[in-house]
Amino acid sequence: MATSIMIVGVGGQGSLLASKLLGNILTAEGYDVKVSEVHGMSQRGGSVVTYVKYDDNKVYSPIVTEGEADYIISFEKLEAARYASYLKKDGKVIVNVQEIDPMPVIIGAAEYPSDVLDELKSKGVFVDELDALTIAEQAGSSKAVNIVLMGRLAKYLGIGYDEWISAIENTVKPKFVELNKKAFELGYTYSK
Amino acid sequence: MKKLMIGNEAVSRGLYEGGVNIVSSYPGTPSTEITEFISKYDDVYSEWAPNEKVAMEVAFGASLSGKRSACCMKHVGLNVAADPLFTLSYTGVTGGMVVCVADDPAMHSSQNEQDSRHYAIAAKVPMLEPADSSEAYSFAKGAFALSEKFDTPVLFRMCTRMAHSQSIVEIGEREDFEGIAYEKKPWKYIMAPANAIKRHPFVEERTQKLTELAENCEYNRVEMSDTKLGIITAGTCYQYIKEVFGDSVSILKIGMINPLPVKMIKDFAAKVDRLVVVEELDPIIETHCNNIGVKVEGKSLFSNMGEFSQQTIREVLLGEKPETVKADSEVPVRPPVMCSGCPHRGMYYTLAKNKITVLGDIGCYTLGSAPPLNALDSTLCMGASVSGLHGFNKGAGNEKKTVCVIGDSTFMHSGVTGLINISYNMSNSTVIILDNSITGMTGHQQNPTTGYNIKGDPAGKIDLEALCHSIGINRVRVVDPYDLDECDKALKEELAAEEPSVIISRRPCVLLKYVKHEKPLRVDPEKCRACKRCMKLGCPSISFKDGKAVIDQTQCVGCNVCSQLCPFDAIGREEE
C-alpha cells in the first residue's frame, strides 16, 4: 500500500515547491512516485491541495481520498481541519499554526474556528503543531514556511538528512539554496 | 533517462521527440503547460496565438507546408477551434498534426465540464487518451506517424488529473523530421463542394480502417484476470480501478477513444460475467457498447458529473465507505480571491458603488463576482461580455447603466469582434478593457498586447487605443485603476456620452516580476472608527480584529486603494 501525503494550504504559500522537493527526493530514493497538483487558481488565495504518493511497488491513483492519508502537512491551521477527513486512522497531521482569514471571515459572514486543532486532538488525532512562519523568518524569509514544514516531515519519513539536503540543492534555485537549507534544518531540529 | 513529469510535460516531451516542428496554442487550464514546456526547446517553433481557432489554423498551415505541427487548448477552446477541425477531418494532413485538448471534469478552473470525446466522434477523427505521464509521452511521440499514415489530424485528450499529475517517464531522443516537400493538391485542400463531396467517402473509409487498427494496437489492451467482473475503462479512471482492485478483476483498457473497437469489446464481454464501463463525464464508451449490442452497466451506477477517484469506485462497486474523523466546528470555505493589490479591484469597486450592471468575461477578473464586490452579472465564454453588452443594450434600451469588462488577452481572443459589432451596428455601449498587460489566470502568458512572444523576446505589440479608434470608437480613454476618483469620473462621463466608448483600465498584474511593490500600509488604531468602508474592497490583506481594521504586513503591496476610502485618514504608510 502506497504511503500517502497531502500538502494543503492557501494558494501562494509555496506548496508546489514542497511537492516538487518531495517528489524529487522520493524518486531519488528509488520509489515509484505520483504527485498531483492543482494549477490555475493556485495563486489566488484559495484552498489548495497537493497529493504525493510513493511505494516500492507501482503507485496507481495519483490522488488521495478520504481515510487514506498517512500525513497531512498543513501550511495553515484551518486547512488542517478542512482536510482532516482524508486522514488515515493512525495518520499524522503536521501543521503550521498560522491563521489566514478566508474571505467569508474577512467580510464577517463566518467566524474563524480557532480551536479546530484541539478538537482534532480530542478525537485522538496525532497533531504536530509548530509556528513555521516564525521559524521561517528566523531562517531568513517568511516564504520558507514550505521548507520548514518539509524539515518537520523529514523527522517521520526515515530518509536521511543528507539526502534531503542534496534534494534541496537539486530542487531550488541556487540563490535560495542556503536559505532553504537553514529553513529545513530549523524545521528538522525544532522541539517544543 | 527517468524523470518525474506532469502529464503536460510528458505530452510536450513526446511531441518533441516525435519531431514536432511548429506549435501554436492559446493558454487554458489545464492545457497551458504543454506549450510552455515546448517553448523551452529551441529546435521547435512555438507561439501563443490570439485564440484557439487561429492556433489550429496555424497548425493546419504548417502541416500543409509539410511540417509536423501541434496546437493545444482547453476543452472550451476546442469549441472555438471546432470550425477548422471539422473540415480538417476532410482535408487530412501532409505533415502529421496533433490537437491536444484538456478537459476539466469537476471544473477546477472552467465554466463547464463538457466532454471533448464528442468532438472526435462528430468530426470523425481519431482520439488518443493516456492514463499516466508515461503513456502521455509515448502516445504523443507516436501520434504524428498515426496522423500521417491515416491522413488525419489526431485529437489528444487530457484531463486535469492527467495533465497535472506527475509520474515517472523514461524519456528518449528526438527524431528530427525533415518535412515533406510541398505539392499543390487542390482536390485534397480546396474544400469547395465539388472536392469535399469526394473527400467525405474518404473520411468514412478512414474510420473503417481506424476501427480495424483499434482491434489490435498498442493503445487498447486487455488485462485478463478473474472473470466475475470485467471493466472497460480509459484515462485516469484506469488508475482508480487498479488502485482498488489490483489484478483481481479483468480490464479492457482503452487508449484510443475514437474509433472504439468492436470485436475486442465483444470478445471481452463474452469472457466476463458482469461488464461495467467506468468513464468520467458522458457515456461515450457505454453508448458505443449499446450500439454494437453489448450489454453493460455504466451511468446507471456512476455519475456523469465531476471527477472520480478510488473512493468513487469503492463506494459504487464495493459499497465501502471510509472511516473518517472531522473537527466539530464548521470550517468556512476558502474560495480563490483577487490578490492583494490586484489592479482590477479599484475598477470593480467603482462599478459596484455606482450599481452598474456588468457583463463579465473569462479570466482572473471573474473573481470580482464574489462578495463583497459582487460586481458581475454574467460570465459566459471568451468574448461574450462585449457582444452580450451590445445585445443587452439593444434589448434593454439605452438606459446606460450597463457596461462590460474584459481582460486584455480575452479582448484579443474574441472581444474585438464584438467591439466591431458595437461600432457597426451602433449601440451606445461602454466597454471596459481590464488591461493588466498579461494573460493572468493561466499563469502569466504573453499575448498580442504585451509586446513579447512566448519565449519572452520582443515581438509585435498591438496598440489597444489605436485598434479601438480604427474600429470606429471615438471615445477611448485610459485610466489607472488605483485612482478611484479617476475611475469614477471616467465611468460617469462615458455612460453619459451619446456614443460608444472604451475605457482601458490599465495597470500590470501585481504578480508580474517587474512590478515593484510599495511598502505595506498600516491602520492607525487610534484613528480607525470601525466604519468597515475599507472592507468593501474584499482585499485579502485587510481583516477586522478586536474592533479595528488590520492590514497583513506580509501580503499588502501598498496599492493605496483602501486609503482612498478611509474617511478618517487612518490608513497610511509609516515614514522612514
Short mmCIF file of N, CA and C in Angstrom, two decimals, chain B residues 67-191:
data_model
loop_
_atom_site.label_atom_id
_atom_site.label_comp_id
_atom_site.label_asym_id
_atom_site.label_seq_id
_atom_site.Cartn_x
_atom_site.Cartn_y
_atom_site.Cartn_z
N LYS B 67 5.32 20.19 -42.63
CA LYS B 67 5.95 20.03 -41.32
C LYS B 67 5.00 19.37 -40.32
N ARG B 68 5.57 18.85 -39.25
CA ARG B 68 4.75 18.27 -38.18
C ARG B 68 4.33 19.38 -37.22
N SER B 69 3.05 19.42 -36.91
CA SER B 69 2.55 20.55 -36.13
C SER B 69 1.62 20.08 -35.02
N ALA B 70 1.43 20.95 -34.06
CA ALA B 70 0.50 20.68 -32.96
C ALA B 70 -0.12 21.98 -32.50
N CYS B 71 -1.30 21.88 -31.90
CA CYS B 71 -1.91 23.01 -31.21
C CYS B 71 -2.54 22.46 -29.94
N CYS B 72 -2.57 23.27 -28.89
CA CYS B 72 -3.04 22.81 -27.60
C CYS B 72 -4.05 23.80 -27.03
N MET B 73 -5.05 23.27 -26.36
CA MET B 73 -6.11 24.13 -25.84
C MET B 73 -6.88 23.40 -24.74
N LYS B 74 -7.70 24.16 -23.99
CA LYS B 74 -8.58 23.51 -23.04
C LYS B 74 -9.85 23.11 -23.77
N HIS B 75 -10.71 22.37 -23.07
CA HIS B 75 -11.91 21.83 -23.73
C HIS B 75 -12.75 22.90 -24.40
N VAL B 76 -12.99 24.02 -23.71
CA VAL B 76 -13.83 25.05 -24.32
C VAL B 76 -13.11 25.75 -25.47
N GLY B 77 -11.79 25.67 -25.48
CA GLY B 77 -11.03 26.20 -26.61
C GLY B 77 -11.32 25.43 -27.88
N LEU B 78 -11.61 24.14 -27.72
CA LEU B 78 -11.93 23.33 -28.90
C LEU B 78 -13.25 23.77 -29.53
N ASN B 79 -14.14 24.35 -28.72
CA ASN B 79 -15.35 24.93 -29.32
C ASN B 79 -14.98 26.04 -30.29
N VAL B 80 -14.01 26.87 -29.88
CA VAL B 80 -13.58 27.99 -30.72
C VAL B 80 -12.93 27.46 -32.00
N ALA B 81 -12.19 26.36 -31.85
CA ALA B 81 -11.44 25.80 -32.98
C ALA B 81 -12.24 24.73 -33.73
N ALA B 82 -13.49 24.55 -33.38
CA ALA B 82 -14.26 23.46 -33.99
C ALA B 82 -14.43 23.65 -35.49
N ASP B 83 -14.52 24.89 -35.92
CA ASP B 83 -14.75 25.14 -37.35
C ASP B 83 -13.63 24.54 -38.21
N PRO B 84 -12.37 24.92 -37.99
CA PRO B 84 -11.33 24.27 -38.80
C PRO B 84 -11.26 22.75 -38.57
N LEU B 85 -11.52 22.30 -37.33
CA LEU B 85 -11.37 20.86 -37.04
C LEU B 85 -12.24 20.00 -37.95
N PHE B 86 -13.51 20.40 -38.08
CA PHE B 86 -14.44 19.54 -38.81
C PHE B 86 -14.05 19.40 -40.29
N THR B 87 -13.47 20.45 -40.87
CA THR B 87 -13.10 20.33 -42.28
C THR B 87 -11.69 19.79 -42.43
N LEU B 88 -10.84 20.00 -41.42
CA LEU B 88 -9.52 19.35 -41.42
C LEU B 88 -9.67 17.83 -41.46
N SER B 89 -10.78 17.35 -40.91
CA SER B 89 -11.05 15.92 -40.98
C SER B 89 -11.16 15.49 -42.45
N TYR B 90 -11.70 16.36 -43.29
CA TYR B 90 -11.84 16.06 -44.73
C TYR B 90 -10.52 16.24 -45.48
N THR B 91 -9.84 17.35 -45.21
CA THR B 91 -8.60 17.61 -45.97
C THR B 91 -7.51 16.62 -45.58
N GLY B 92 -7.53 16.21 -44.31
CA GLY B 92 -6.41 15.44 -43.81
C GLY B 92 -5.17 16.31 -43.73
N VAL B 93 -4.02 15.67 -43.69
CA VAL B 93 -2.78 16.39 -43.39
C VAL B 93 -1.71 16.07 -44.43
N THR B 94 -0.64 16.85 -44.41
CA THR B 94 0.59 16.47 -45.12
C THR B 94 1.61 16.05 -44.06
N GLY B 95 2.17 17.03 -43.33
CA GLY B 95 2.93 16.67 -42.13
C GLY B 95 1.94 16.30 -41.03
N GLY B 96 2.33 15.43 -40.14
CA GLY B 96 1.42 15.00 -39.07
C GLY B 96 0.94 16.17 -38.23
N MET B 97 -0.30 16.08 -37.76
CA MET B 97 -0.86 17.18 -36.96
C MET B 97 -1.59 16.61 -35.74
N VAL B 98 -1.25 17.17 -34.57
CA VAL B 98 -1.85 16.71 -33.31
C VAL B 98 -2.55 17.88 -32.63
N VAL B 99 -3.77 17.63 -32.22
CA VAL B 99 -4.55 18.65 -31.50
C VAL B 99 -4.72 18.16 -30.06
N CYS B 100 -4.05 18.82 -29.13
CA CYS B 100 -4.16 18.43 -27.72
C CYS B 100 -5.31 19.21 -27.08
N VAL B 101 -6.17 18.50 -26.41
CA VAL B 101 -7.30 19.15 -25.76
C VAL B 101 -7.43 18.61 -24.34
N ALA B 102 -7.54 19.51 -23.38
CA ALA B 102 -7.57 19.10 -21.97
C ALA B 102 -8.93 19.41 -21.35
N ASP B 103 -9.60 18.35 -20.92
CA ASP B 103 -10.91 18.51 -20.27
C ASP B 103 -10.72 18.80 -18.79
N ASP B 104 -11.76 19.32 -18.18
CA ASP B 104 -11.66 19.71 -16.77
C ASP B 104 -12.86 19.20 -15.98
N PRO B 105 -12.97 17.86 -15.83
CA PRO B 105 -14.06 17.33 -15.00
C PRO B 105 -13.96 17.91 -13.59
N ALA B 106 -15.06 18.26 -13.01
CA ALA B 106 -15.15 18.90 -11.70
C ALA B 106 -14.86 20.40 -11.78
N MET B 107 -14.52 20.88 -12.97
CA MET B 107 -14.38 22.33 -13.18
C MET B 107 -13.48 23.01 -12.16
N HIS B 108 -12.26 22.50 -12.04
CA HIS B 108 -11.29 23.16 -11.16
C HIS B 108 -11.06 24.59 -11.60
N SER B 109 -11.10 24.83 -12.91
CA SER B 109 -10.81 26.17 -13.41
C SER B 109 -11.50 26.39 -14.76
N SER B 110 -12.79 26.10 -14.81
CA SER B 110 -13.52 26.18 -16.08
C SER B 110 -14.97 26.57 -15.85
N GLN B 111 -15.63 26.96 -16.95
CA GLN B 111 -17.02 27.39 -16.86
C GLN B 111 -18.01 26.28 -17.18
N ASN B 112 -17.53 25.13 -17.70
CA ASN B 112 -18.42 23.99 -17.87
C ASN B 112 -17.56 22.72 -17.82
N GLU B 113 -18.20 21.55 -17.85
CA GLU B 113 -17.39 20.33 -17.86
C GLU B 113 -17.76 19.46 -19.06
N GLN B 114 -17.77 20.11 -20.23
CA GLN B 114 -18.08 19.37 -21.47
C GLN B 114 -17.04 18.28 -21.72
N ASP B 115 -17.48 17.28 -22.45
CA ASP B 115 -16.66 16.09 -22.72
C ASP B 115 -16.17 16.16 -24.16
N SER B 116 -14.88 16.37 -24.34
CA SER B 116 -14.31 16.58 -25.68
C SER B 116 -14.39 15.35 -26.57
N ARG B 117 -14.66 14.20 -25.97
CA ARG B 117 -14.71 12.99 -26.78
C ARG B 117 -15.81 13.08 -27.84
N HIS B 118 -16.86 13.88 -27.54
CA HIS B 118 -17.91 14.06 -28.54
C HIS B 118 -17.35 14.64 -29.84
N TYR B 119 -16.34 15.50 -29.71
CA TYR B 119 -15.78 16.13 -30.90
C TYR B 119 -15.09 15.12 -31.81
N ALA B 120 -14.43 14.14 -31.20
CA ALA B 120 -13.75 13.13 -32.02
C ALA B 120 -14.77 12.36 -32.84
N ILE B 121 -15.89 12.03 -32.18
CA ILE B 121 -16.94 11.28 -32.88
C ILE B 121 -17.56 12.16 -33.97
N ALA B 122 -17.88 13.40 -33.59
CA ALA B 122 -18.58 14.29 -34.52
C ALA B 122 -17.70 14.66 -35.71
N ALA B 123 -16.42 14.91 -35.45
CA ALA B 123 -15.52 15.31 -36.55
C ALA B 123 -14.91 14.10 -37.25
N LYS B 124 -15.16 12.90 -36.70
CA LYS B 124 -14.68 11.65 -37.32
C LYS B 124 -13.16 11.61 -37.44
N VAL B 125 -12.52 11.94 -36.34
CA VAL B 125 -11.05 11.87 -36.30
C VAL B 125 -10.63 11.00 -35.11
N PRO B 126 -9.46 10.37 -35.20
CA PRO B 126 -9.03 9.54 -34.08
C PRO B 126 -8.71 10.39 -32.85
N MET B 127 -8.93 9.79 -31.68
CA MET B 127 -8.60 10.47 -30.42
C MET B 127 -7.87 9.49 -29.51
N LEU B 128 -6.73 9.93 -28.99
CA LEU B 128 -5.97 9.12 -28.04
C LEU B 128 -6.17 9.69 -26.64
N GLU B 129 -6.15 8.81 -25.64
CA GLU B 129 -6.25 9.27 -24.25
C GLU B 129 -5.33 8.45 -23.36
N PRO B 130 -4.25 9.07 -22.86
CA PRO B 130 -3.32 8.33 -22.00
C PRO B 130 -3.84 8.23 -20.56
N ALA B 131 -3.22 7.34 -19.78
CA ALA B 131 -3.65 7.13 -18.40
C ALA B 131 -2.60 7.53 -17.38
N ASP B 132 -1.39 7.84 -17.83
CA ASP B 132 -0.38 8.40 -16.93
C ASP B 132 0.66 9.13 -17.78
N SER B 133 1.65 9.72 -17.13
CA SER B 133 2.62 10.52 -17.87
C SER B 133 3.41 9.68 -18.87
N SER B 134 3.69 8.43 -18.51
CA SER B 134 4.46 7.58 -19.40
C SER B 134 3.70 7.33 -20.70
N GLU B 135 2.41 7.07 -20.58
CA GLU B 135 1.60 6.90 -21.80
C GLU B 135 1.44 8.22 -22.54
N ALA B 136 1.30 9.31 -21.79
CA ALA B 136 1.17 10.63 -22.43
C ALA B 136 2.37 10.87 -23.33
N TYR B 137 3.53 10.51 -22.83
CA TYR B 137 4.77 10.65 -23.59
C TYR B 137 4.78 9.75 -24.82
N SER B 138 4.52 8.47 -24.63
CA SER B 138 4.67 7.54 -25.76
C SER B 138 3.54 7.72 -26.78
N PHE B 139 2.33 7.99 -26.32
CA PHE B 139 1.22 8.23 -27.27
C PHE B 139 1.51 9.48 -28.10
N ALA B 140 2.01 10.52 -27.44
CA ALA B 140 2.26 11.78 -28.16
C ALA B 140 3.37 11.59 -29.18
N LYS B 141 4.38 10.84 -28.78
CA LYS B 141 5.51 10.63 -29.69
C LYS B 141 5.07 9.90 -30.96
N GLY B 142 4.17 8.94 -30.81
CA GLY B 142 3.73 8.16 -31.97
C GLY B 142 2.58 8.79 -32.75
N ALA B 143 2.02 9.88 -32.23
CA ALA B 143 0.80 10.44 -32.82
C ALA B 143 1.02 11.00 -34.23
N PHE B 144 2.23 11.49 -34.50
CA PHE B 144 2.48 12.07 -35.83
C PHE B 144 2.46 10.99 -36.91
N ALA B 145 3.06 9.83 -36.59
CA ALA B 145 3.06 8.73 -37.56
C ALA B 145 1.63 8.27 -37.82
N LEU B 146 0.82 8.21 -36.76
CA LEU B 146 -0.59 7.83 -36.90
C LEU B 146 -1.31 8.84 -37.80
N SER B 147 -1.05 10.11 -37.54
CA SER B 147 -1.67 11.19 -38.31
C SER B 147 -1.32 11.08 -39.80
N GLU B 148 -0.04 10.85 -40.08
CA GLU B 148 0.40 10.79 -41.47
C GLU B 148 -0.09 9.52 -42.16
N LYS B 149 -0.06 8.40 -41.45
CA LYS B 149 -0.45 7.13 -42.04
C LYS B 149 -1.93 7.15 -42.45
N PHE B 150 -2.76 7.73 -41.59
CA PHE B 150 -4.20 7.72 -41.86
C PHE B 150 -4.70 9.04 -42.43
N ASP B 151 -3.79 9.95 -42.72
CA ASP B 151 -4.12 11.24 -43.34
C ASP B 151 -5.22 11.96 -42.55
N THR B 152 -4.93 12.21 -41.29
CA THR B 152 -5.94 12.82 -40.42
C THR B 152 -5.29 13.59 -39.28
N PRO B 153 -5.89 14.69 -38.85
CA PRO B 153 -5.42 15.24 -37.57
C PRO B 153 -5.77 14.26 -36.46
N VAL B 154 -4.94 14.23 -35.42
CA VAL B 154 -5.18 13.33 -34.28
C VAL B 154 -5.52 14.18 -33.06
N LEU B 155 -6.65 13.88 -32.45
CA LEU B 155 -7.00 14.55 -31.19
C LEU B 155 -6.33 13.81 -30.05
N PHE B 156 -5.81 14.58 -29.10
CA PHE B 156 -5.08 14.00 -27.97
C PHE B 156 -5.74 14.52 -26.71
N ARG B 157 -6.48 13.65 -26.02
CA ARG B 157 -7.27 14.12 -24.89
C ARG B 157 -6.55 13.95 -23.57
N MET B 158 -6.50 15.05 -22.83
CA MET B 158 -6.01 15.01 -21.46
C MET B 158 -7.17 15.42 -20.56
N CYS B 159 -7.02 15.20 -19.25
CA CYS B 159 -7.96 15.79 -18.31
C CYS B 159 -7.12 16.37 -17.17
N THR B 160 -7.74 17.15 -16.30
CA THR B 160 -6.99 17.85 -15.26
C THR B 160 -6.06 16.93 -14.48
N ARG B 161 -6.57 15.79 -14.04
CA ARG B 161 -5.75 14.88 -13.22
C ARG B 161 -4.55 14.34 -13.98
N MET B 162 -4.77 14.04 -15.25
CA MET B 162 -3.68 13.57 -16.10
C MET B 162 -2.66 14.69 -16.33
N ALA B 163 -3.19 15.84 -16.66
CA ALA B 163 -2.35 16.97 -17.06
C ALA B 163 -1.45 17.43 -15.93
N HIS B 164 -1.98 17.39 -14.69
CA HIS B 164 -1.26 17.97 -13.57
C HIS B 164 -0.78 16.95 -12.55
N SER B 165 -0.80 15.67 -12.92
CA SER B 165 -0.21 14.65 -12.05
C SER B 165 1.15 14.26 -12.58
N GLN B 166 2.09 14.15 -11.65
CA GLN B 166 3.43 13.71 -12.05
C GLN B 166 3.56 12.21 -11.87
N SER B 167 4.15 11.57 -12.85
CA SER B 167 4.59 10.19 -12.67
C SER B 167 5.86 10.02 -13.51
N ILE B 168 6.48 8.85 -13.35
CA ILE B 168 7.82 8.69 -13.90
C ILE B 168 7.77 8.33 -15.39
N VAL B 169 8.62 9.00 -16.16
CA VAL B 169 8.69 8.79 -17.61
C VAL B 169 10.14 8.45 -17.97
N GLU B 170 10.28 7.44 -18.82
CA GLU B 170 11.60 7.10 -19.35
C GLU B 170 11.71 7.80 -20.70
N ILE B 171 12.46 8.88 -20.74
CA ILE B 171 12.47 9.67 -21.97
C ILE B 171 13.57 9.20 -22.92
N GLY B 172 13.45 9.61 -24.20
CA GLY B 172 14.40 9.19 -25.23
C GLY B 172 14.95 10.38 -26.00
N GLU B 173 15.23 10.16 -27.25
CA GLU B 173 15.85 11.19 -28.09
C GLU B 173 14.85 11.71 -29.12
N ARG B 174 15.08 12.93 -29.58
CA ARG B 174 14.25 13.50 -30.63
C ARG B 174 14.57 12.83 -31.96
N GLU B 175 13.52 12.50 -32.70
CA GLU B 175 13.69 12.03 -34.07
C GLU B 175 13.36 13.20 -34.97
N ASP B 176 14.38 13.81 -35.55
CA ASP B 176 14.15 15.00 -36.36
C ASP B 176 13.28 14.67 -37.56
N PHE B 177 12.39 15.58 -37.89
CA PHE B 177 11.51 15.39 -39.04
C PHE B 177 11.88 16.45 -40.07
N GLU B 178 12.36 15.99 -41.20
CA GLU B 178 12.86 16.92 -42.22
C GLU B 178 11.74 17.66 -42.92
N GLY B 179 10.57 17.05 -42.96
CA GLY B 179 9.46 17.67 -43.67
C GLY B 179 9.21 16.99 -45.01
N ILE B 180 8.04 17.27 -45.55
CA ILE B 180 7.62 16.69 -46.83
C ILE B 180 7.51 17.85 -47.81
N ALA B 181 8.10 17.70 -49.00
CA ALA B 181 8.11 18.81 -49.96
C ALA B 181 6.67 19.21 -50.33
N TYR B 182 6.45 20.51 -50.42
CA TYR B 182 5.10 20.99 -50.73
C TYR B 182 4.70 20.65 -52.16
N GLU B 183 3.47 20.20 -52.29
CA GLU B 183 2.92 19.83 -53.59
C GLU B 183 1.49 20.36 -53.62
N LYS B 184 1.11 21.01 -54.70
CA LYS B 184 -0.26 21.54 -54.77
C LYS B 184 -1.25 20.40 -54.98
N LYS B 185 -2.24 20.31 -54.08
CA LYS B 185 -3.25 19.24 -54.17
C LYS B 185 -4.64 19.84 -53.97
N PRO B 186 -5.14 20.53 -54.98
CA PRO B 186 -6.44 21.20 -54.82
C PRO B 186 -7.57 20.24 -54.47
N TRP B 187 -7.56 19.03 -54.99
CA TRP B 187 -8.61 18.04 -54.71
C TRP B 187 -8.69 17.68 -53.23
N LYS B 188 -7.54 17.86 -52.55
CA LYS B 188 -7.46 17.50 -51.14
C LYS B 188 -7.63 18.70 -50.23
N TYR B 189 -7.18 19.86 -50.69
CA TYR B 189 -7.12 21.00 -49.77
C TYR B 189 -8.10 22.14 -50.08
N ILE B 190 -8.74 22.12 -51.26
CA ILE B 190 -9.75 23.15 -51.51
C ILE B 190 -11.11 22.54 -51.23
N MET B 191 -11.62 22.83 -50.05
CA MET B 191 -12.85 22.16 -49.65
C MET B 191 -14.08 22.94 -50.11
#
